[in-house]
Coordinates of C-alpha atoms in Angstrom, one line a residue:
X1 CA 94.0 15.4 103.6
X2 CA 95.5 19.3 103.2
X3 CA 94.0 21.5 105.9
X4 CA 94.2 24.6 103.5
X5 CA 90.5 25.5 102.1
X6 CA 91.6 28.3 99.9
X7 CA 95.0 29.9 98.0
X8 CA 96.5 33.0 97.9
X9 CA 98.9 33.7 94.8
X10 CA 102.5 35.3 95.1
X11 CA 101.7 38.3 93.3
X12 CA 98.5 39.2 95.6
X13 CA 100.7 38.4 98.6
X14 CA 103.5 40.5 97.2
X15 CA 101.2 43.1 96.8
X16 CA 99.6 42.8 99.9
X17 CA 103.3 43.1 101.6
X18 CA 104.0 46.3 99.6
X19 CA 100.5 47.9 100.8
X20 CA 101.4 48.0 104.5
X21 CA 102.8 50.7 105.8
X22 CA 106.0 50.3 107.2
X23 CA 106.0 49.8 111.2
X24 CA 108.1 53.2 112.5
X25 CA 111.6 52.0 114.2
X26 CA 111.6 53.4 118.3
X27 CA 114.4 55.8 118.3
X28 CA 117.8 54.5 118.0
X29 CA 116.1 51.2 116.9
X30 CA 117.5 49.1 114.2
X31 CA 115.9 47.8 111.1
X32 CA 114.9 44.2 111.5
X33 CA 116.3 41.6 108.9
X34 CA 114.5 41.0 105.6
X35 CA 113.5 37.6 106.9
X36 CA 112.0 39.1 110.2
X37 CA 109.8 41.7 108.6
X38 CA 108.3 39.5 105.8
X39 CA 107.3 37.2 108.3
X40 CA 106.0 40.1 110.7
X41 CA 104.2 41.5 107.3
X42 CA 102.5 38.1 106.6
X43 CA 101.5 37.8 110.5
X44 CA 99.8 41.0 110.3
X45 CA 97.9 40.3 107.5
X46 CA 96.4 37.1 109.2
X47 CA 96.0 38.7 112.0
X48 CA 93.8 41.7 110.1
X49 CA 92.1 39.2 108.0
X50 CA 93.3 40.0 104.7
X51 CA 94.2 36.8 104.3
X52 CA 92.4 34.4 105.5
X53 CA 93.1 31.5 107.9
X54 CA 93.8 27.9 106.5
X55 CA 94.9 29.8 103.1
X56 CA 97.4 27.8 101.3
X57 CA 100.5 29.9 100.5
X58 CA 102.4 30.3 97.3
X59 CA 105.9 28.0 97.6
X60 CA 109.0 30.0 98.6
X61 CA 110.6 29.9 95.4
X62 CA 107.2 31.8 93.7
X63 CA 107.1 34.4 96.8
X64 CA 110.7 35.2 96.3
X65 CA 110.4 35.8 92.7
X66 CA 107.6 37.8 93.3
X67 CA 109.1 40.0 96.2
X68 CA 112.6 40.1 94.2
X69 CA 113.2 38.9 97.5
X70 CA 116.6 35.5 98.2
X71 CA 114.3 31.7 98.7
X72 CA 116.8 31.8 102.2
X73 CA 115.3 34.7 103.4
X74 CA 111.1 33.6 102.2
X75 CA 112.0 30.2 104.0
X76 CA 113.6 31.8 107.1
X77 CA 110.4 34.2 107.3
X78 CA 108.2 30.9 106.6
X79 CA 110.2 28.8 109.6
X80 CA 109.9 32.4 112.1
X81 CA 105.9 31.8 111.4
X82 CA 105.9 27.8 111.6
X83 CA 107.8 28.3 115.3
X84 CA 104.7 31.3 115.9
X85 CA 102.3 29.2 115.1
X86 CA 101.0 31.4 112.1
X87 CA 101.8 28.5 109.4
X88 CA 101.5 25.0 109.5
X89 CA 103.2 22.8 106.6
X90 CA 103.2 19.3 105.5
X91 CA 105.5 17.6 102.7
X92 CA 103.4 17.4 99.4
X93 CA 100.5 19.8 100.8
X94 CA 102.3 23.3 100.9
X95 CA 102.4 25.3 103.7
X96 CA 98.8 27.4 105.1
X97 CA 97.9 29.9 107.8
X98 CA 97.1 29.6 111.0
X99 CA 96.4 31.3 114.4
X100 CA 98.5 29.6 117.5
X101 CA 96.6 27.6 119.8
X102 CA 95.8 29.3 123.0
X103 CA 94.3 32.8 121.4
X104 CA 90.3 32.2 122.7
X105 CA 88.0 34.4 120.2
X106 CA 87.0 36.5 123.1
X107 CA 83.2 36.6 124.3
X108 CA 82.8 39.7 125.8
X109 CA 80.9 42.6 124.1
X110 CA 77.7 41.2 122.0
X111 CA 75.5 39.6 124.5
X112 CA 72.9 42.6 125.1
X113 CA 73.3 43.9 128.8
X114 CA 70.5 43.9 131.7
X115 CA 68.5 46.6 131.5
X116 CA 69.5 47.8 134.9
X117 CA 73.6 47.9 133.6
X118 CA 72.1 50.4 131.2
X119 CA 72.3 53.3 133.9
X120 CA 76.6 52.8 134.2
X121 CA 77.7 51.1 131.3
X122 CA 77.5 52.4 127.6
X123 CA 76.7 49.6 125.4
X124 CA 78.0 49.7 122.1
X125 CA 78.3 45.6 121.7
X126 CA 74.7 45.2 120.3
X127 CA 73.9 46.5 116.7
X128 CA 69.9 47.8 117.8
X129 CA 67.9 50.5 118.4
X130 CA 64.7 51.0 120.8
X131 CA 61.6 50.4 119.1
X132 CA 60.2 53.4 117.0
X133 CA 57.1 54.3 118.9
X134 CA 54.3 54.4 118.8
X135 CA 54.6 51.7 115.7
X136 CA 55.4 49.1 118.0
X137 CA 52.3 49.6 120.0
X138 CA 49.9 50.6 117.2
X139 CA 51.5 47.3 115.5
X140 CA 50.8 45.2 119.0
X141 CA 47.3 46.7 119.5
X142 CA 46.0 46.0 115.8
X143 CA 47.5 42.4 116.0
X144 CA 45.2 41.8 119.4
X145 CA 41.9 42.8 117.0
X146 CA 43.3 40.5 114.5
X147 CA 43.9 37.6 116.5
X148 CA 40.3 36.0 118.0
X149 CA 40.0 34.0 114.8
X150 CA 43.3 32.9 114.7
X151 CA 42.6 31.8 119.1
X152 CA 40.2 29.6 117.4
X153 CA 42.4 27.0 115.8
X154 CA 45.7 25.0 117.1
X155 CA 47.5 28.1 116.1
X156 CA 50.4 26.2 114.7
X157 CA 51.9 27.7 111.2
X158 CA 54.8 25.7 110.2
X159 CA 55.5 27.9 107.0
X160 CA 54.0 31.2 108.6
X161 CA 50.5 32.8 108.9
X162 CA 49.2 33.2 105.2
X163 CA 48.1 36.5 105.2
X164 CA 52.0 37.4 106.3
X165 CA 53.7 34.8 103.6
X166 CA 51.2 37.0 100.9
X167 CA 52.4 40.4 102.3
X168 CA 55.9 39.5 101.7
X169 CA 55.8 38.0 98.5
X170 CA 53.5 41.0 97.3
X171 CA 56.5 43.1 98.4
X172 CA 59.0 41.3 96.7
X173 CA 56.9 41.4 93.4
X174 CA 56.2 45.1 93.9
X175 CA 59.8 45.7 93.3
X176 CA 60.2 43.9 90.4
X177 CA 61.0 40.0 91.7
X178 CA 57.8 38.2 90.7
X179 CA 57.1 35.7 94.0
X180 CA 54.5 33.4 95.2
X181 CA 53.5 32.9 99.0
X182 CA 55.1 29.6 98.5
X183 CA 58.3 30.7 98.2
X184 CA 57.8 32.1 101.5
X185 CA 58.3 30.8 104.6
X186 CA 58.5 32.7 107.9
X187 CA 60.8 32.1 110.7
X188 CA 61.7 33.1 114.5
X189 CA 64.1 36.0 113.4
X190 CA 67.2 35.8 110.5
X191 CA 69.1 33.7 113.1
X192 CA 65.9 30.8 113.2
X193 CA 66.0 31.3 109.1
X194 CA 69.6 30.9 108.6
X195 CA 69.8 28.2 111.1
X196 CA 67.6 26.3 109.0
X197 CA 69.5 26.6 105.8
X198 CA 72.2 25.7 107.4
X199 CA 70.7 22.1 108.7
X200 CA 68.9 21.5 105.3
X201 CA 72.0 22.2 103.2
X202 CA 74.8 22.1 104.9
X203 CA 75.6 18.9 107.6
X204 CA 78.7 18.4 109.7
X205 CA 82.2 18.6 108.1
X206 CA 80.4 20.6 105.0
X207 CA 82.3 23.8 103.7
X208 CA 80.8 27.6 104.1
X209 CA 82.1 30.5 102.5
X210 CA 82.2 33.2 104.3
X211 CA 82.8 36.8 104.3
X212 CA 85.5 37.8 105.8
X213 CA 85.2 40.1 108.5
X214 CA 80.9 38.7 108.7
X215 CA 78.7 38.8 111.5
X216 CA 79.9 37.8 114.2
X217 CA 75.9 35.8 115.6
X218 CA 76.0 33.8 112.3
X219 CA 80.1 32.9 112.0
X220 CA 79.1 31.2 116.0
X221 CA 75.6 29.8 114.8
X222 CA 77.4 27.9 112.0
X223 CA 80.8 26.7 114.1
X224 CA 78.0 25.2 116.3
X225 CA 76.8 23.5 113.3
X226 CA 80.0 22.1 112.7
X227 CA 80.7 23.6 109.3
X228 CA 84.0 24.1 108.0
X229 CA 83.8 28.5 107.2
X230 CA 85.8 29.4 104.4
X231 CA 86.7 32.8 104.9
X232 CA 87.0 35.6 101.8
X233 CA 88.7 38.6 102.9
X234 CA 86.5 42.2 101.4
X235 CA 88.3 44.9 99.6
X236 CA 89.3 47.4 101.9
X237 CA 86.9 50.3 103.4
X238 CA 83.9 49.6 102.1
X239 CA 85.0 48.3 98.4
X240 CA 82.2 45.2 99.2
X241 CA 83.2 42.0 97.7
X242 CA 86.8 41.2 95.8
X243 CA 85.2 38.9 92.8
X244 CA 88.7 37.6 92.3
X245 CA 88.5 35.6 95.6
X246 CA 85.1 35.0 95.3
X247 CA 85.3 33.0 92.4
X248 CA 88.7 31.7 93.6
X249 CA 87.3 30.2 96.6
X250 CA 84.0 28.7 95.0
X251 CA 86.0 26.7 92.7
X252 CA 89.3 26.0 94.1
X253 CA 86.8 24.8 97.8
X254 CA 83.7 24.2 96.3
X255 CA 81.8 25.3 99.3
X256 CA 78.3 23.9 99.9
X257 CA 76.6 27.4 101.1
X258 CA 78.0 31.0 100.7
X259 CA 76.3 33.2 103.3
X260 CA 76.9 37.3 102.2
X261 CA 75.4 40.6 103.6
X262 CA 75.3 42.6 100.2
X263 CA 72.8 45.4 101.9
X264 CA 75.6 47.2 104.3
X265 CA 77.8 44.6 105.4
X266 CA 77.8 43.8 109.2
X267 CA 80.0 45.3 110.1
X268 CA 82.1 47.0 108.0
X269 CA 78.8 48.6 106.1
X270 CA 79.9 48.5 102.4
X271 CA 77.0 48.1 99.9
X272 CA 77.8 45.6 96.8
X273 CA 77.0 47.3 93.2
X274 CA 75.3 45.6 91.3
X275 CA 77.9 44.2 89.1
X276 CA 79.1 42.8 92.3
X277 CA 76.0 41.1 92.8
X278 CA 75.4 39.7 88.5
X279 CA 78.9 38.1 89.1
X280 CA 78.4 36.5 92.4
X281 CA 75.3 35.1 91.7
X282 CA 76.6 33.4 88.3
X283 CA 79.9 32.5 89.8
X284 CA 77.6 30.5 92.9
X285 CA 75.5 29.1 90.3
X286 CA 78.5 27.9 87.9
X287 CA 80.2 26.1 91.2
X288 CA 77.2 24.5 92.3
X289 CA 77.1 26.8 95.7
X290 CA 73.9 27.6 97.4
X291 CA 74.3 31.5 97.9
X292 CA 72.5 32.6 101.3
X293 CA 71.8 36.5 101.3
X294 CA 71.7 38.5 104.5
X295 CA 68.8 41.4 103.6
X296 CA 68.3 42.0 107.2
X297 CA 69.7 45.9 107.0
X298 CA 68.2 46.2 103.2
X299 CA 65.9 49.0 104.2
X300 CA 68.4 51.2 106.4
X301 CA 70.1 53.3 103.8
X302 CA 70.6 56.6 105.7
X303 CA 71.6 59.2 102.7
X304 CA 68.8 60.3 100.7
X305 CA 71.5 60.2 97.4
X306 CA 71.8 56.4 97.7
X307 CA 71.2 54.3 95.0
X308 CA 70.1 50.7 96.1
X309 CA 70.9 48.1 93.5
X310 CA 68.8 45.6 92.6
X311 CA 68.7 43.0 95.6
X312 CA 70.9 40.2 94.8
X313 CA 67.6 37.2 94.5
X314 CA 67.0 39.9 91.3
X315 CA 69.6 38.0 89.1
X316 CA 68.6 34.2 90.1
X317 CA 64.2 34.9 90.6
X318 CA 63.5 31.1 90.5
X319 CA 65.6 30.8 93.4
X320 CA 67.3 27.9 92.8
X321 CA 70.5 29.5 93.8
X322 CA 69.9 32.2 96.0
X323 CA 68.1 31.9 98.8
X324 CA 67.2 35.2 100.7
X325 CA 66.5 36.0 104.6
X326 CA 64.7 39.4 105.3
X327 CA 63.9 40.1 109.2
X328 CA 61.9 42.8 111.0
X329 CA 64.4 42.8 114.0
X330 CA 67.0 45.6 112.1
X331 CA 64.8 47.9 110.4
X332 CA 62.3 47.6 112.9
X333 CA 63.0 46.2 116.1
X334 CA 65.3 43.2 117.2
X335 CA 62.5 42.5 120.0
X336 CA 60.0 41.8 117.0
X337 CA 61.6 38.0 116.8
X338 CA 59.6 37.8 113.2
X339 CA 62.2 36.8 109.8
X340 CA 61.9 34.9 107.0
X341 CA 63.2 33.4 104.0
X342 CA 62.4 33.8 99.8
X343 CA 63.3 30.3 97.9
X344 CA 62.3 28.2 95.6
X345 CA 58.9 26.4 96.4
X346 CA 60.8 23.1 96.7
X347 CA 63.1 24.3 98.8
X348 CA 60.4 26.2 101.3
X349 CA 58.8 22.6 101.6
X350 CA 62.1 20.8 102.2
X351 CA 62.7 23.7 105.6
X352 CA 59.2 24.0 106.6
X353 CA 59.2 19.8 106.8
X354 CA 62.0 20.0 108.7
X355 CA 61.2 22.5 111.5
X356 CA 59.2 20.4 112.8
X357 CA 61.6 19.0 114.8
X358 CA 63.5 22.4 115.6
X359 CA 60.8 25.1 116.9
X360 CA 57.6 24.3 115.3
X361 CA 56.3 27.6 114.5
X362 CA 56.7 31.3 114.7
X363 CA 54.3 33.2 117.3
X364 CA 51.0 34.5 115.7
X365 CA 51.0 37.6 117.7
X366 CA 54.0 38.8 116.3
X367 CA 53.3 38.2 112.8
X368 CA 50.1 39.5 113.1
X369 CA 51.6 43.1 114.2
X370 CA 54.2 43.1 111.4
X371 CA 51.4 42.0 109.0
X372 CA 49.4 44.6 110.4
X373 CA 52.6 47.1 109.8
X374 CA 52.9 46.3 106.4
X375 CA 49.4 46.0 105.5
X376 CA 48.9 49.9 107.1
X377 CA 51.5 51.6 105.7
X378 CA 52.9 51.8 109.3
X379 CA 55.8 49.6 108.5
X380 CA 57.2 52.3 106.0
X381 CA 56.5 54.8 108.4
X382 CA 58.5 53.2 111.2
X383 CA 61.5 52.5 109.2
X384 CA 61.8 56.2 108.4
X385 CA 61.8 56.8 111.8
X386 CA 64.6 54.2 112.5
X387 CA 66.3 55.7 109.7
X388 CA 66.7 59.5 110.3
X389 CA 67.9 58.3 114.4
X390 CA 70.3 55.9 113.1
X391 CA 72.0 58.9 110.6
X392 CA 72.0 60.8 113.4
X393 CA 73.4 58.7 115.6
X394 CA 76.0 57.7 113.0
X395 CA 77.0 61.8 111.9
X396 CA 77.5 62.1 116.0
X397 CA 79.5 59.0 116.5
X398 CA 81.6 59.3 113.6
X399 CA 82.2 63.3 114.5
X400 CA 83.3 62.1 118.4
X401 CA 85.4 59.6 117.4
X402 CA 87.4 61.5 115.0
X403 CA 87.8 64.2 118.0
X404 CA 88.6 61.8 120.5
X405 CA 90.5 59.3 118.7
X406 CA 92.2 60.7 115.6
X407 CA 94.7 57.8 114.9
X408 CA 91.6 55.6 114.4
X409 CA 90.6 54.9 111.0
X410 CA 87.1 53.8 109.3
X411 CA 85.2 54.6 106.2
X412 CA 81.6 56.5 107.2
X413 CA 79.3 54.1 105.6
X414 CA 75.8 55.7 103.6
X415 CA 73.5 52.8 105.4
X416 CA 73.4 50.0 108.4
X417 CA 74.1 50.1 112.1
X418 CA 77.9 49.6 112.1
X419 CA 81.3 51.1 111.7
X420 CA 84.3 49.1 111.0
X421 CA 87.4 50.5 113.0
X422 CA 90.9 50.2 112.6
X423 CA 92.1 51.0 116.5
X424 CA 95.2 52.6 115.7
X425 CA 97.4 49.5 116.1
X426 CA 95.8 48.2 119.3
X427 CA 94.5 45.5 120.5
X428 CA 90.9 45.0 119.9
X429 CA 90.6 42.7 122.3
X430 CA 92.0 44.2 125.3
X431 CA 90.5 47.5 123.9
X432 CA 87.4 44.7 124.9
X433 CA 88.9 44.4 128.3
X434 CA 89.6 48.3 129.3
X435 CA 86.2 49.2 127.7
X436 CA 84.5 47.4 130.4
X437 CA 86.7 48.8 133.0
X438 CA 86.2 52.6 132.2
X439 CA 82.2 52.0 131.2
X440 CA 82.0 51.0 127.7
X441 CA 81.2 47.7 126.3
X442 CA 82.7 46.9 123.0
X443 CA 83.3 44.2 121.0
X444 CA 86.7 43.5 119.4
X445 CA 87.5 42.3 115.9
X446 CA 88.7 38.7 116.7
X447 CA 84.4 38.2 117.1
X448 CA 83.7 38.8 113.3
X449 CA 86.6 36.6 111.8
X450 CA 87.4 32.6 111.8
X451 CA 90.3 32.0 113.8
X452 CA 91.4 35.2 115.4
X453 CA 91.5 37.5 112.5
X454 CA 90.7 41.4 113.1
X455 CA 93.4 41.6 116.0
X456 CA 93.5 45.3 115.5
X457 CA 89.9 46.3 115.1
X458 CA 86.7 46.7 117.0
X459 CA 83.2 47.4 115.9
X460 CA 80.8 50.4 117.2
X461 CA 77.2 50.0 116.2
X462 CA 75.4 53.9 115.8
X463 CA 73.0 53.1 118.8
X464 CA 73.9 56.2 120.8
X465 CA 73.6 60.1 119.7
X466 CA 74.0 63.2 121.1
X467 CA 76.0 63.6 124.6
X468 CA 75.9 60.3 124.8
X469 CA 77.9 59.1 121.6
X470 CA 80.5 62.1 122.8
X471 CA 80.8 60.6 126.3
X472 CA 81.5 56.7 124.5
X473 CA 83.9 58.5 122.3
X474 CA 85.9 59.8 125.4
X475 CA 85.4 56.6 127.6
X476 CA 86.9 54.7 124.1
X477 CA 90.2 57.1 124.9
X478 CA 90.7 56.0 127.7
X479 CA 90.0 52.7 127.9
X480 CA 92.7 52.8 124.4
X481 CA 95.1 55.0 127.1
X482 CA 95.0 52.5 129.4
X483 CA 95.7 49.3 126.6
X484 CA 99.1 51.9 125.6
X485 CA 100.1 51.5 129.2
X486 CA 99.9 48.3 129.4
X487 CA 97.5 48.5 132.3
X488 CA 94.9 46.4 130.3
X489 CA 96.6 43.0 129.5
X490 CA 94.9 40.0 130.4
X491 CA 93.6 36.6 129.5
X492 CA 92.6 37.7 126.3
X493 CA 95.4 39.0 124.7
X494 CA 96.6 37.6 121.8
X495 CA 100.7 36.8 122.4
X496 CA 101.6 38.0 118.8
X497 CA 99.5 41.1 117.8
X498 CA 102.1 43.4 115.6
X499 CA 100.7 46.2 114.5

């Protein structure tokens, strides 16, 4: 059986290879052989996740048309990435990508620190904000007044407390996407939600596309699943979605889910059009591919000139393709654990009879103070709030880093918690290592691909402003002075990064 699960044509790859800029020669240096940098050009690219692990190459007599490049020197840069461990090749299956063995996607930098490591080290690994008083505890104190009824029965609601599953499909059909309560069901967070999507639709061995960078939670949630991830590299910046491999992938690997974040990706933070969103949807629907839709940073668009497009459950409102999870823990706060997810009604039965045997129920408090929220007003309130400190968290961020760090590149994005950053040919993940030595937590770009792509990028969430975000700008410095030096090397770094 191949091992690829997707292709990449010559003339993308050839016009990948012409993109890069060329690496500058030390002085006195030599230019390396033709061979040497085409296979340095297509490490790189595996590396960066523009193309994707386990993607079946075109055969050398294609890339060297393509390139106007000899089939000696395509093989020779093929066999130079065989003996790296950046291809693998069997007779009558082509040749695909790979990562060598040995590289461990590293852990540090996303696990939320102890609130007493708050006081030394600047956390920048977790993508939330404190709660937006007083919501929280106007939310918490109006669910207490609500809740002696609800102290009066087993308090056990599979699908969610009905007044909530009504609050959200009114909301939904308020903006246009008729909906039913039973489409609704509400779940312990997006991660509870899209765990259970996963076990309904998608068993061991079973194929998920997958953005490529994605969030990093989900990629590990569905590994532990034991799904095969597809991975479909995004147009660079914040370009969103490349339809071209989109529809590629669905038919060429027929992948049982697709799991996207159209709202301001995590983490590079592009927003699909809605053009992106028609297509995607039909091309899902036309493969046969359930098409599971991130909303979870929907609400957190931080310039008032943004246009939001309709949301992507819009184009398929029977929901027999799309399935969407919405959660309170972005746009309100992540220690609200309350999500939930819009389907079809037969679909909503088919999860809600199969928690049962994963975590019965989500807590009544808790969806009685985002009920409450929503039911107030208060909830609309409270996301402006998280809204105007998140843009000014981002405006400071992004003016400290560009200070700081001028060799680093990113694309500001107009909504979400995260910027997607291009470290200036370093290592993202001893960037990962230093950070912690000089007092700031950061995770590198290995965490948000499949198989050790996004070598040379990390991700910085805007959950520090002011001094504060100056201070992480100039600890970033120096923890990238010290990878320069060589002084951070360790267990995690990958042998082959070429930037």
């Amino acid at each position: 059986m191949a091992q690829w699960t997707s292709t990449v044509g010559a003339a993308q790859l050839a016009r990948q290879l012409r993109a890069q800029q060329p690496r500058p020669l030390a002085p006195g240096g030599r230019k390396p052989p033709a061979y040497r940098a085409l296979a340095d050009g297509v490490r790189l690219l595996v590396l960066e996740g523009r193309v994707p692990v386990a993607a079946r190459l075109p055969a050398e007599r294609e890339l060297a048309l393509a390139l106007s490049h000899s089939r000696t020197t395509v093989a020779a840069a093929y066999e130079a990435l065989r003996a790296e461990g950046f291809l693998e090749s069997r007779r009558g299956a082509g040749s695909w990508t790979a990562v060598p063995a040995g590289n461990p996607l590293p852990a540090r930098g996303l696990e939320p620190l102890p609130p007493e490591s708050l006081g030394s080290m600047i956390d920048l690994g977790c993508a939330s904000l404190p709660a937006p008083e007083p919501w929280l505890t106007r939310a918490v104190q109006g669910a207490l007044e609500e809740l002696p009824p609800y102290a009066h029965t087993h308090g056990d609601y599979p699908a969610g407390l009905p007044a909530l599953r009504q609050m959200i499909a009114d909301r939904y059909t308020e903006r246009g996407i008729p909906t039913m309560p039973e489409q609704i069901m509400v779940t312990t967070g997006a991660m509870g939600a899209i765990d259970a999507i996963c076990h309904l639709f998608a068993g061991r061995g079973e194929r998920i596309a997958v953005e490529s960078p994605s969030y990093a939670n989900i990629l590990q949630l569905m590994r532990e699943a034991g799904a095969r991830l597809v991975p479909v590299a995004m147009e660079e910046g914040l370009g969103g979605w490349d339809m071209n491999r989109w529809r590629q992938v669905l038919r060429d690997a027929a992948p049982r889910l697709a799991y996207v974040v159209a709202d301001f990706h995590n983490p590079t933070g592009a927003l699909a059009d809605e053009q992106q969103r028609r297509a995607l949807v039909e091309a899902a629907r036309s493969a046969g591919t359930v098409l599971v839709v991130d909303e979870t940073m929907h609400e957190l668009h931080l310039d008032e000139d943004v246009e939001m497009p309709r949301r992507v459950c819009a184009f398929d409102p029977a929901g027999s393709t799309v399935l969407t999870v919405g959660s309170a823990s972005k746009a309100f706060w992540a220690g609200m654990r309350i999500g939930w997810v819009r389907a079809a009604p037969d679909v909503i039965r088919s999860l809600v009879a199969a928690r049962a045997y994963a975590d019965m129920g989500t807590p009544v408090l808790e969806q009685l103070a985002i009920n409450w929220l929503m039911r107030t007003g208060g909830w609309e309130q409270a996301v402006a709030v998280r809204r105007e400190q998140a843009k000014q968290n981002r405006d400071d961020l992004v003016r400290a880093l560009r200070r700081e760090l001028p060799e680093w590149e990113f694309a500001a994005p107009r909504g979400g918690l995260t910027l997607w950053v291009r470290s200036g040919g370093l290592s993202g993940s001893r960037l990962a290592v230093a950070g912690e030595r000089v007092g700031v937590r950061v995770p590198s770009g290995p965490r948000f691909g499949v198989d050790g792509a996004f070598e040379g990028y990390v991700r910085l969430p805007f959950t520090v402003g002011g001094p504060v975000a100056d201070e992480a700008a100039l600890r970033l410095a120096a923890a990238a002075e010290l990878v320069r030096s060589g002084a951070a090397a360790g267990a995690e770094t990958p042998r082959s990064f070429v930037a």
